[in-house]
Amino acid sequence: MGLLDGKVAVVTGAGGGLGETHALLLAKEGAAVVVNDLGGARDGSGGSASMADQVVNKIKAAGGKAVADYGNVASEADAQAMVKRAVDEFGKIDFMIANAGILRDKSFKNMTNDMWDVVVDVHLRGTYLTVKAAYDQMIEQGEGGSIVVTSSTSGLIGNFGQTNYGAAKAGIAGFARCLFQEGAKYGIRVNILAPAAWSRLTEDIFPQGQNMEELLSADKVSPIVVWLGSDEAKPVTGRTFLVQGNSVTLLSWQSHMLATKDNNEGPWDVTEVGETVMQHFENWPKGPQPTPREF
Ligand SMILES: NC(=O)c1ccc[n+]([C@@H]2O[C@H](COP(=O)([O-])OP(=O)(O)OC[C@H]3O[C@@H](n4cnc5c(N)ncnc54)[C@H](O)[C@@H]3O)[C@@H](O)[C@H]2O)c1
């Protein structure tokens, strides 16, 4: 007996890294899985069937149910086709994990429009298109569903050299924070994952020689993601989870009043508002610190 027996999941970018470990664990917990992957390079160039196929073969060898899909998440037709594949092969979709991603890191000084566009296209538009296809199908089925989108601390906190990626990842989180409010009406839950794991995306970014490959292996992130697709997770929606190694952290908001006066009064004087907010500057929460690299 698995926690997801009888459920059908689509995982985008599941031919390697986190998507692969999500797909393998979903199948182990009893879900039938559409393993989508374009099979390109880390920067999004190229494509092949081999990445999705090798994950499907692993799932089938272990006695699970899976089918490969080689579509591009940034194509509307491909996004619709991967959800249709779930319905055609397994009868429905219960769980969409929008995970596919690429990197084109560059300091902003050297950023080009192409680097900006392709990263925003795959991450933000790709998440929109695949989630839209899944969401529409879930509404048609009338039994709710679960969606997990993949953000990043780059978008939620910040990271040197990733203005394109950070913008897309912040966009994904904003998208999900709006969508979960609409999905509640249909029993569709939407949660946000901000992972950290050793993969081809991060192997030259993480500190080297510190056993990170094992300490932060991708399979340590997948259990909470898979759980979010189960009926046990029905009360959980609209939440952001930072997951690295065996730690699951809930990201929540804090606000800090810096200056206030009665709204019946006129606006602040510019100098006065500046002086007021700076009165307790040393007590402001510490902001993120830059970690400069060369690009
Ligand atoms: N690894 C980390 O520490 C980390 C941190 C924050 C966020 N993330 C995010 O997690 C997700 C998975 O990353 P990963 O580290 O496993 O990287 P990865 O490169 O191992 O996996 C990404 C997969 O997506 C596939 N893909 C790329 N473009 C695609 C497209 N257009 N259509 C379909 N598939 C496509 C790739 O072929 C690849 O198999 C990404 O969204 C990434 O931005 C990862």
PDB file of N, CA and C in Angstrom, residues 2-88:
ATOM      1  N   GLY A   2       0.610   2.142  -0.961  1.00  0.00           N
ATOM      2  CA  GLY A   2       1.338   3.406  -0.982  1.00  0.00           C
ATOM      3  C   GLY A   2       0.406   4.555  -0.630  1.00  0.00           C
ATOM      4  N   LEU A   3       0.993   5.680  -0.242  1.00  0.00           N
ATOM      5  CA  LEU A   3       0.182   6.835   0.151  1.00  0.00           C
ATOM      6  C   LEU A   3      -0.551   7.449  -1.054  1.00  0.00           C
ATOM      7  N   LEU A   4      -0.053   7.169  -2.262  1.00  0.00           N
ATOM      8  CA  LEU A   4      -0.680   7.746  -3.456  1.00  0.00           C
ATOM      9  C   LEU A   4      -1.261   6.680  -4.382  1.00  0.00           C
ATOM     10  N   ASP A   5      -1.636   5.564  -3.816  1.00  0.00           N
ATOM     11  CA  ASP A   5      -2.265   4.509  -4.627  1.00  0.00           C
ATOM     12  C   ASP A   5      -3.453   5.070  -5.397  1.00  0.00           C
ATOM     13  N   GLY A   6      -3.530   4.784  -6.687  1.00  0.00           N
ATOM     14  CA  GLY A   6      -4.674   5.194  -7.499  1.00  0.00           C
ATOM     15  C   GLY A   6      -4.575   6.617  -8.030  1.00  0.00           C
ATOM     16  N   LYS A   7      -3.537   7.365  -7.619  1.00  0.00           N
ATOM     17  CA  LYS A   7      -3.419   8.747  -8.106  1.00  0.00           C
ATOM     18  C   LYS A   7      -2.578   8.795  -9.380  1.00  0.00           C
ATOM     19  N   VAL A   8      -2.797   9.857 -10.159  1.00  0.00           N
ATOM     20  CA  VAL A   8      -2.053  10.047 -11.399  1.00  0.00           C
ATOM     21  C   VAL A   8      -1.329  11.397 -11.331  1.00  0.00           C
ATOM     22  N   ALA A   9      -0.025  11.362 -11.577  1.00  0.00           N
ATOM     23  CA  ALA A   9       0.793  12.579 -11.465  1.00  0.00           C
ATOM     24  C   ALA A   9       1.501  12.876 -12.772  1.00  0.00           C
ATOM     25  N   VAL A  10       1.693  14.164 -13.038  1.00  0.00           N
ATOM     26  CA  VAL A  10       2.571  14.603 -14.125  1.00  0.00           C
ATOM     27  C   VAL A  10       3.719  15.362 -13.474  1.00  0.00           C
ATOM     28  N   VAL A  11       4.950  15.006 -13.824  1.00  0.00           N
ATOM     29  CA  VAL A  11       6.119  15.740 -13.316  1.00  0.00           C
ATOM     30  C   VAL A  11       6.879  16.275 -14.519  1.00  0.00           C
ATOM     31  N   THR A  12       7.022  17.597 -14.606  1.00  0.00           N
ATOM     32  CA  THR A  12       7.777  18.167 -15.722  1.00  0.00           C
ATOM     33  C   THR A  12       9.269  18.188 -15.373  1.00  0.00           C
ATOM     34  N   GLY A  13      10.095  18.039 -16.388  1.00  0.00           N
ATOM     35  CA  GLY A  13      11.543  18.017 -16.145  1.00  0.00           C
ATOM     36  C   GLY A  13      11.949  16.852 -15.265  1.00  0.00           C
ATOM     37  N   ALA A  14      11.317  15.704 -15.473  1.00  0.00           N
ATOM     38  CA  ALA A  14      11.531  14.557 -14.577  1.00  0.00           C
ATOM     39  C   ALA A  14      12.581  13.578 -15.104  1.00  0.00           C
ATOM     40  N   GLY A  15      13.373  14.005 -16.092  1.00  0.00           N
ATOM     41  CA  GLY A  15      14.388  13.109 -16.639  1.00  0.00           C
ATOM     42  C   GLY A  15      15.688  13.106 -15.856  1.00  0.00           C
ATOM     43  N   GLY A  16      15.795  13.955 -14.837  1.00  0.00           N
ATOM     44  CA  GLY A  16      17.024  14.014 -14.029  1.00  0.00           C
ATOM     45  C   GLY A  16      16.776  14.869 -12.802  1.00  0.00           C
ATOM     46  N   GLY A  17      17.765  14.959 -11.926  1.00  0.00           N
ATOM     47  CA  GLY A  17      17.711  15.856 -10.770  1.00  0.00           C
ATOM     48  C   GLY A  17      16.486  15.646  -9.897  1.00  0.00           C
ATOM     49  N   LEU A  18      15.907  16.751  -9.440  1.00  0.00           N
ATOM     50  CA  LEU A  18      14.761  16.698  -8.518  1.00  0.00           C
ATOM     51  C   LEU A  18      13.531  16.069  -9.155  1.00  0.00           C
ATOM     52  N   GLY A  19      13.288  16.367 -10.432  1.00  0.00           N
ATOM     53  CA  GLY A  19      12.111  15.803 -11.099  1.00  0.00           C
ATOM     54  C   GLY A  19      12.176  14.290 -11.119  1.00  0.00           C
ATOM     55  N   GLU A  20      13.370  13.769 -11.360  1.00  0.00           N
ATOM     56  CA  GLU A  20      13.535  12.304 -11.372  1.00  0.00           C
ATOM     57  C   GLU A  20      13.240  11.715  -9.987  1.00  0.00           C
ATOM     58  N   THR A  21      13.801  12.320  -8.941  1.00  0.00           N
ATOM     59  CA  THR A  21      13.575  11.736  -7.605  1.00  0.00           C
ATOM     60  C   THR A  21      12.114  11.901  -7.182  1.00  0.00           C
ATOM     61  N   HIS A  22      11.460  12.999  -7.611  1.00  0.00           N
ATOM     62  CA  HIS A  22      10.013  13.129  -7.350  1.00  0.00           C
ATOM     63  C   HIS A  22       9.269  11.970  -8.039  1.00  0.00           C
ATOM     64  N   ALA A  23       9.579  11.749  -9.319  1.00  0.00           N
ATOM     65  CA  ALA A  23       8.855  10.738 -10.111  1.00  0.00           C
ATOM     66  C   ALA A  23       9.056   9.336  -9.539  1.00  0.00           C
ATOM     67  N   LEU A  24      10.306   9.016  -9.179  1.00  0.00           N
ATOM     68  CA  LEU A  24      10.586   7.675  -8.643  1.00  0.00           C
ATOM     69  C   LEU A  24       9.829   7.442  -7.342  1.00  0.00           C
ATOM     70  N   LEU A  25       9.801   8.467  -6.480  1.00  0.00           N
ATOM     71  CA  LEU A  25       9.129   8.290  -5.188  1.00  0.00           C
ATOM     72  C   LEU A  25       7.602   8.265  -5.350  1.00  0.00           C
ATOM     73  N   LEU A  26       7.083   9.077  -6.272  1.00  0.00           N
ATOM     74  CA  LEU A  26       5.641   9.032  -6.560  1.00  0.00           C
ATOM     75  C   LEU A  26       5.227   7.621  -6.959  1.00  0.00           C
ATOM     76  N   ALA A  27       6.012   7.034  -7.867  1.00  0.00           N
ATOM     77  CA  ALA A  27       5.684   5.678  -8.343  1.00  0.00           C
ATOM     78  C   ALA A  27       5.798   4.673  -7.203  1.00  0.00           C
ATOM     79  N   LYS A  28       6.820   4.854  -6.358  1.00  0.00           N
ATOM     80  CA  LYS A  28       6.996   3.939  -5.220  1.00  0.00           C
ATOM     81  C   LYS A  28       5.799   4.023  -4.273  1.00  0.00           C
ATOM     82  N   GLU A  29       5.207   5.223  -4.178  1.00  0.00           N
ATOM     83  CA  GLU A  29       4.038   5.409  -3.307  1.00  0.00           C
ATOM     84  C   GLU A  29       2.725   5.083  -4.017  1.00  0.00           C
ATOM     85  N   GLY A  30       2.831   4.513  -5.220  1.00  0.00           N
ATOM     86  CA  GLY A  30       1.638   3.967  -5.865  1.00  0.00           C
ATOM     87  C   GLY A  30       1.029   4.815  -6.965  1.00  0.00           C
ATOM     88  N   ALA A  31       1.571   6.010  -7.229  1.00  0.00           N
ATOM     89  CA  ALA A  31       1.000   6.858  -8.289  1.00  0.00           C
ATOM     90  C   ALA A  31       1.463   6.386  -9.659  1.00  0.00           C
ATOM     91  N   ALA A  32       0.612   6.561 -10.673  1.00  0.00           N
ATOM     92  CA  ALA A  32       1.035   6.408 -12.066  1.00  0.00           C
ATOM     93  C   ALA A  32       1.592   7.763 -12.490  1.00  0.00           C
ATOM     94  N   VAL A  33       2.724   7.758 -13.206  1.00  0.00           N
ATOM     95  CA  VAL A  33       3.445   9.011 -13.445  1.00  0.00           C
ATOM     96  C   VAL A  33       3.695   9.267 -14.932  1.00  0.00           C
ATOM     97  N   VAL A  34       3.355  10.482 -15.379  1.00  0.00           N
ATOM     98  CA  VAL A  34       3.817  10.942 -16.684  1.00  0.00           C
ATOM     99  C   VAL A  34       5.152  11.624 -16.444  1.00  0.00           C
ATOM    100  N   VAL A  35       6.208  11.047 -17.013  1.00  0.00           N
ATOM    101  CA  VAL A  35       7.576  11.552 -16.830  1.00  0.00           C
ATOM    102  C   VAL A  35       7.895  12.445 -18.019  1.00  0.00           C
ATOM    103  N   ASN A  36       7.737  13.758 -17.815  1.00  0.00           N
ATOM    104  CA  ASN A  36       8.030  14.684 -18.917  1.00  0.00           C
ATOM    105  C   ASN A  36       9.483  15.135 -18.848  1.00  0.00           C
ATOM    106  N   ASP A  37      10.145  15.170 -19.963  1.00  0.00           N
ATOM    107  CA  ASP A  37      11.453  15.850 -20.045  1.00  0.00           C
ATOM    108  C   ASP A  37      11.818  16.091 -21.497  1.00  0.00           C
ATOM    109  N   LEU A  38      12.239  17.315 -21.759  1.00  0.00           N
ATOM    110  CA  LEU A  38      12.676  17.700 -23.105  1.00  0.00           C
ATOM    111  C   LEU A  38      14.020  17.053 -23.426  1.00  0.00           C
ATOM    112  N   GLY A  39      14.783  16.735 -22.381  1.00  0.00           N
ATOM    113  CA  GLY A  39      16.061  16.043 -22.584  1.00  0.00           C
ATOM    114  C   GLY A  39      17.158  16.911 -23.154  1.00  0.00           C
ATOM    115  N   GLY A  40      17.133  18.209 -22.848  1.00  0.00           N
ATOM    116  CA  GLY A  40      18.164  19.116 -23.349  1.00  0.00           C
ATOM    117  C   GLY A  40      19.314  19.284 -22.364  1.00  0.00           C
ATOM    118  N   ALA A  41      20.197  20.256 -22.684  1.00  0.00           N
ATOM    119  CA  ALA A  41      21.332  20.560 -21.810  1.00  0.00           C
ATOM    120  C   ALA A  41      20.869  21.460 -20.662  1.00  0.00           C
ATOM    121  N   ARG A  42      21.765  21.709 -19.724  1.00  0.00           N
ATOM    122  CA  ARG A  42      21.435  22.517 -18.544  1.00  0.00           C
ATOM    123  C   ARG A  42      20.964  23.926 -18.926  1.00  0.00           C
ATOM    124  N   ASP A  43      21.467  24.451 -20.063  1.00  0.00           N
ATOM    125  CA  ASP A  43      21.045  25.797 -20.481  1.00  0.00           C
ATOM    126  C   ASP A  43      19.794  25.762 -21.353  1.00  0.00           C
ATOM    127  N   GLY A  44      19.195  24.570 -21.519  1.00  0.00           N
ATOM    128  CA  GLY A  44      17.939  24.471 -22.260  1.00  0.00           C
ATOM    129  C   GLY A  44      18.123  24.149 -23.725  1.00  0.00           C
ATOM    130  N   SER A  45      19.368  24.091 -24.204  1.00  0.00           N
ATOM    131  CA  SER A  45      19.588  23.800 -25.625  1.00  0.00           C
ATOM    132  C   SER A  45      19.460  22.298 -25.893  1.00  0.00           C
ATOM    133  N   GLY A  46      19.058  21.954 -27.124  1.00  0.00           N
ATOM    134  CA  GLY A  46      18.979  20.553 -27.547  1.00  0.00           C
ATOM    135  C   GLY A  46      17.765  19.832 -26.996  1.00  0.00           C
ATOM    136  N   GLY A  47      17.752  18.521 -27.166  1.00  0.00           N
ATOM    137  CA  GLY A  47      16.629  17.725 -26.681  1.00  0.00           C
ATOM    138  C   GLY A  47      16.803  16.268 -27.099  1.00  0.00           C
ATOM    139  N   SER A  48      16.289  15.346 -26.275  1.00  0.00           N
ATOM    140  CA  SER A  48      16.344  13.925 -26.633  1.00  0.00           C
ATOM    141  C   SER A  48      15.366  13.151 -25.765  1.00  0.00           C
ATOM    142  N   ALA A  49      15.020  11.949 -26.230  1.00  0.00           N
ATOM    143  CA  ALA A  49      14.063  11.127 -25.492  1.00  0.00           C
ATOM    144  C   ALA A  49      14.710  10.368 -24.341  1.00  0.00           C
ATOM    145  N   SER A  50      16.050  10.325 -24.338  1.00  0.00           N
ATOM    146  CA  SER A  50      16.725   9.375 -23.439  1.00  0.00           C
ATOM    147  C   SER A  50      16.517   9.697 -21.956  1.00  0.00           C
ATOM    148  N   MET A  51      16.424  10.991 -21.586  1.00  0.00           N
ATOM    149  CA  MET A  51      16.313  11.318 -20.155  1.00  0.00           C
ATOM    150  C   MET A  51      14.986  10.836 -19.571  1.00  0.00           C
ATOM    151  N   ALA A  52      13.892  11.152 -20.274  1.00  0.00           N
ATOM    152  CA  ALA A  52      12.581  10.686 -19.778  1.00  0.00           C
ATOM    153  C   ALA A  52      12.515   9.157 -19.825  1.00  0.00           C
ATOM    154  N   ASP A  53      13.045   8.572 -20.898  1.00  0.00           N
ATOM    155  CA  ASP A  53      12.966   7.111 -21.050  1.00  0.00           C
ATOM    156  C   ASP A  53      13.667   6.369 -19.916  1.00  0.00           C
ATOM    157  N   GLN A  54      14.857   6.882 -19.507  1.00  0.00           N
ATOM    158  CA  GLN A  54      15.601   6.130 -18.481  1.00  0.00           C
ATOM    159  C   GLN A  54      14.857   6.148 -17.142  1.00  0.00           C
ATOM    160  N   VAL A  55      14.104   7.205 -16.873  1.00  0.00           N
ATOM    161  CA  VAL A  55      13.339   7.262 -15.610  1.00  0.00           C
ATOM    162  C   VAL A  55      12.115   6.332 -15.702  1.00  0.00           C
ATOM    163  N   VAL A  56      11.460   6.342 -16.854  1.00  0.00           N
ATOM    164  CA  VAL A  56      10.321   5.427 -17.046  1.00  0.00           C
ATOM    165  C   VAL A  56      10.794   3.981 -16.903  1.00  0.00           C
ATOM    166  N   ASN A  57      11.964   3.679 -17.477  1.00  0.00           N
ATOM    167  CA  ASN A  57      12.480   2.301 -17.373  1.00  0.00           C
ATOM    168  C   ASN A  57      12.742   1.918 -15.919  1.00  0.00           C
ATOM    169  N   LYS A  58      13.293   2.873 -15.134  1.00  0.00           N
ATOM    170  CA  LYS A  58      13.556   2.582 -13.709  1.00  0.00           C
ATOM    171  C   LYS A  58      12.248   2.315 -12.968  1.00  0.00           C
ATOM    172  N   ILE A  59      11.236   3.126 -13.253  1.00  0.00           N
ATOM    173  CA  ILE A  59       9.946   2.961 -12.559  1.00  0.00           C
ATOM    174  C   ILE A  59       9.332   1.612 -12.921  1.00  0.00           C
ATOM    175  N   LYS A  60       9.364   1.290 -14.204  1.00  0.00           N
ATOM    176  CA  LYS A  60       8.747   0.023 -14.642  1.00  0.00           C
ATOM    177  C   LYS A  60       9.519  -1.175 -14.074  1.00  0.00           C
ATOM    178  N   ALA A  61      10.857  -1.054 -14.039  1.00  0.00           N
ATOM    179  CA  ALA A  61      11.675  -2.157 -13.511  1.00  0.00           C
ATOM    180  C   ALA A  61      11.356  -2.420 -12.040  1.00  0.00           C
ATOM    181  N   ALA A  62      10.937  -1.349 -11.342  1.00  0.00           N
ATOM    182  CA  ALA A  62      10.602  -1.506  -9.914  1.00  0.00           C
ATOM    183  C   ALA A  62       9.127  -1.882  -9.725  1.00  0.00           C
ATOM    184  N   GLY A  63       8.424  -2.101 -10.836  1.00  0.00           N
ATOM    185  CA  GLY A  63       7.031  -2.543 -10.748  1.00  0.00           C
ATOM    186  C   GLY A  63       6.020  -1.412 -10.751  1.00  0.00           C
ATOM    187  N   GLY A  64       6.464  -0.193 -11.050  1.00  0.00           N
ATOM    188  CA  GLY A  64       5.561   0.968 -11.045  1.00  0.00           C
ATOM    189  C   GLY A  64       4.971   1.248 -12.418  1.00  0.00           C
ATOM    190  N   LYS A  65       4.100   2.291 -12.438  1.00  0.00           N
ATOM    191  CA  LYS A  65       3.434   2.673 -13.691  1.00  0.00           C
ATOM    192  C   LYS A  65       3.933   4.042 -14.145  1.00  0.00           C
ATOM    193  N   ALA A  66       4.392   4.116 -15.388  1.00  0.00           N
ATOM    194  CA  ALA A  66       4.880   5.402 -15.904  1.00  0.00           C
ATOM    195  C   ALA A  66       4.834   5.423 -17.415  1.00  0.00           C
ATOM    196  N   VAL A  67       4.749   6.644 -17.947  1.00  0.00           N
ATOM    197  CA  VAL A  67       4.834   6.826 -19.391  1.00  0.00           C
ATOM    198  C   VAL A  67       5.684   8.069 -19.645  1.00  0.00           C
ATOM    199  N   ALA A  68       6.455   8.026 -20.729  1.00  0.00           N
ATOM    200  CA  ALA A  68       7.343   9.148 -21.037  1.00  0.00           C
ATOM    201  C   ALA A  68       6.625  10.201 -21.868  1.00  0.00           C
ATOM    202  N   ASP A  69       7.077  11.446 -21.701  1.00  0.00           N
ATOM    203  CA  ASP A  69       6.580  12.558 -22.505  1.00  0.00           C
ATOM    204  C   ASP A  69       7.786  13.456 -22.781  1.00  0.00           C
ATOM    205  N   TYR A  70       7.962  13.830 -24.062  1.00  0.00           N
ATOM    206  CA  TYR A  70       9.179  14.555 -24.431  1.00  0.00           C
ATOM    207  C   TYR A  70       8.892  16.031 -24.726  1.00  0.00           C
ATOM    208  N   GLY A  71       7.739  16.526 -24.269  1.00  0.00           N
ATOM    209  CA  GLY A  71       7.310  17.872 -24.628  1.00  0.00           C
ATOM    210  C   GLY A  71       8.109  18.980 -23.957  1.00  0.00           C
ATOM    211  N   ASN A  72       7.981  20.171 -24.549  1.00  0.00           N
ATOM    212  CA  ASN A  72       8.621  21.382 -24.031  1.00  0.00           C
ATOM    213  C   ASN A  72       7.580  22.146 -23.209  1.00  0.00           C
ATOM    214  N   VAL A  73       7.864  22.403 -21.936  1.00  0.00           N
ATOM    215  CA  VAL A  73       6.877  23.072 -21.082  1.00  0.00           C
ATOM    216  C   VAL A  73       6.519  24.474 -21.568  1.00  0.00           C
ATOM    217  N   ALA A  74       7.413  25.075 -22.364  1.00  0.00           N
ATOM    218  CA  ALA A  74       7.161  26.429 -22.838  1.00  0.00           C
ATOM    219  C   ALA A  74       6.276  26.459 -24.087  1.00  0.00           C
ATOM    220  N   SER A  75       5.836  25.279 -24.550  1.00  0.00           N
ATOM    221  CA  SER A  75       4.934  25.209 -25.708  1.00  0.00           C
ATOM    222  C   SER A  75       3.522  24.884 -25.221  1.00  0.00           C
ATOM    223  N   GLU A  76       2.559  25.686 -25.631  1.00  0.00           N
ATOM    224  CA  GLU A  76       1.178  25.472 -25.193  1.00  0.00           C
ATOM    225  C   GLU A  76       0.664  24.098 -25.637  1.00  0.00           C
ATOM    226  N   ALA A  77       0.974  23.742 -26.902  1.00  0.00           N
ATOM    227  CA  ALA A  77       0.493  22.450 -27.423  1.00  0.00           C
ATOM    228  C   ALA A  77       1.112  21.299 -26.633  1.00  0.00           C
ATOM    229  N   ASP A  78       2.406  21.409 -26.329  1.00  0.00           N
ATOM    230  CA  ASP A  78       3.086  20.333 -25.581  1.00  0.00           C
ATOM    231  C   ASP A  78       2.547  20.238 -24.156  1.00  0.00           C
ATOM    232  N   ALA A  79       2.276  21.389 -23.544  1.00  0.00           N
ATOM    233  CA  ALA A  79       1.756  21.385 -22.163  1.00  0.00           C
ATOM    234  C   ALA A  79       0.397  20.691 -22.127  1.00  0.00           C
ATOM    235  N   GLN A  80      -0.440  21.007 -23.096  1.00  0.00           N
ATOM    236  CA  GLN A  80      -1.759  20.364 -23.138  1.00  0.00           C
ATOM    237  C   GLN A  80      -1.624  18.871 -23.433  1.00  0.00           C
ATOM    238  N   ALA A  81      -0.653  18.536 -24.295  1.00  0.00           N
ATOM    239  CA  ALA A  81      -0.471  17.122 -24.682  1.00  0.00           C
ATOM    240  C   ALA A  81      -0.006  16.279 -23.493  1.00  0.00           C
ATOM    241  N   MET A  82       0.815  16.869 -22.597  1.00  0.00           N
ATOM    242  CA  MET A  82       1.302  16.022 -21.484  1.00  0.00           C
ATOM    243  C   MET A  82       0.191  15.724 -20.483  1.00  0.00           C
ATOM    244  N   VAL A  83      -0.752  16.653 -20.335  1.00  0.00           N
ATOM    245  CA  VAL A  83      -1.901  16.389 -19.452  1.00  0.00           C
ATOM    246  C   VAL A  83      -2.840  15.397 -20.143  1.00  0.00           C
ATOM    247  N   LYS A  84      -3.014  15.551 -21.454  1.00  0.00           N
ATOM    248  CA  LYS A  84      -3.853  14.611 -22.210  1.00  0.00           C
ATOM    249  C   LYS A  84      -3.265  13.198 -22.141  1.00  0.00           C
ATOM    250  N   ARG A  85      -1.920  13.144 -22.125  1.00  0.00           N
ATOM    251  CA  ARG A  85      -1.263  11.831 -22.031  1.00  0.00           C
ATOM    252  C   ARG A  85      -1.634  11.139 -20.712  1.00  0.00           C
ATOM    253  N   ALA A  86      -1.693  11.936 -19.639  1.00  0.00           N
ATOM    254  CA  ALA A  86      -2.081  11.372 -18.332  1.00  0.00           C
ATOM    255  C   ALA A  86      -3.500  10.815 -18.409  1.00  0.00           C
ATOM    256  N   VAL A  87      -4.384  11.582 -19.046  1.00  0.00           N
ATOM    257  CA  VAL A  87      -5.794  11.169 -19.140  1.00  0.00           C
ATOM    258  C   VAL A  87      -5.921   9.947 -20.051  1.00  0.00           C
ATOM    259  N   ASP A  88      -5.235   9.988 -21.210  1.00  0.00           N
ATOM    260  CA  ASP A  88      -5.330   8.868 -22.162  1.00  0.00           C
ATOM    261  C   ASP A  88      -4.754   7.580 -21.574  1.00  0.00           C
TER     262      ASP A  88
END
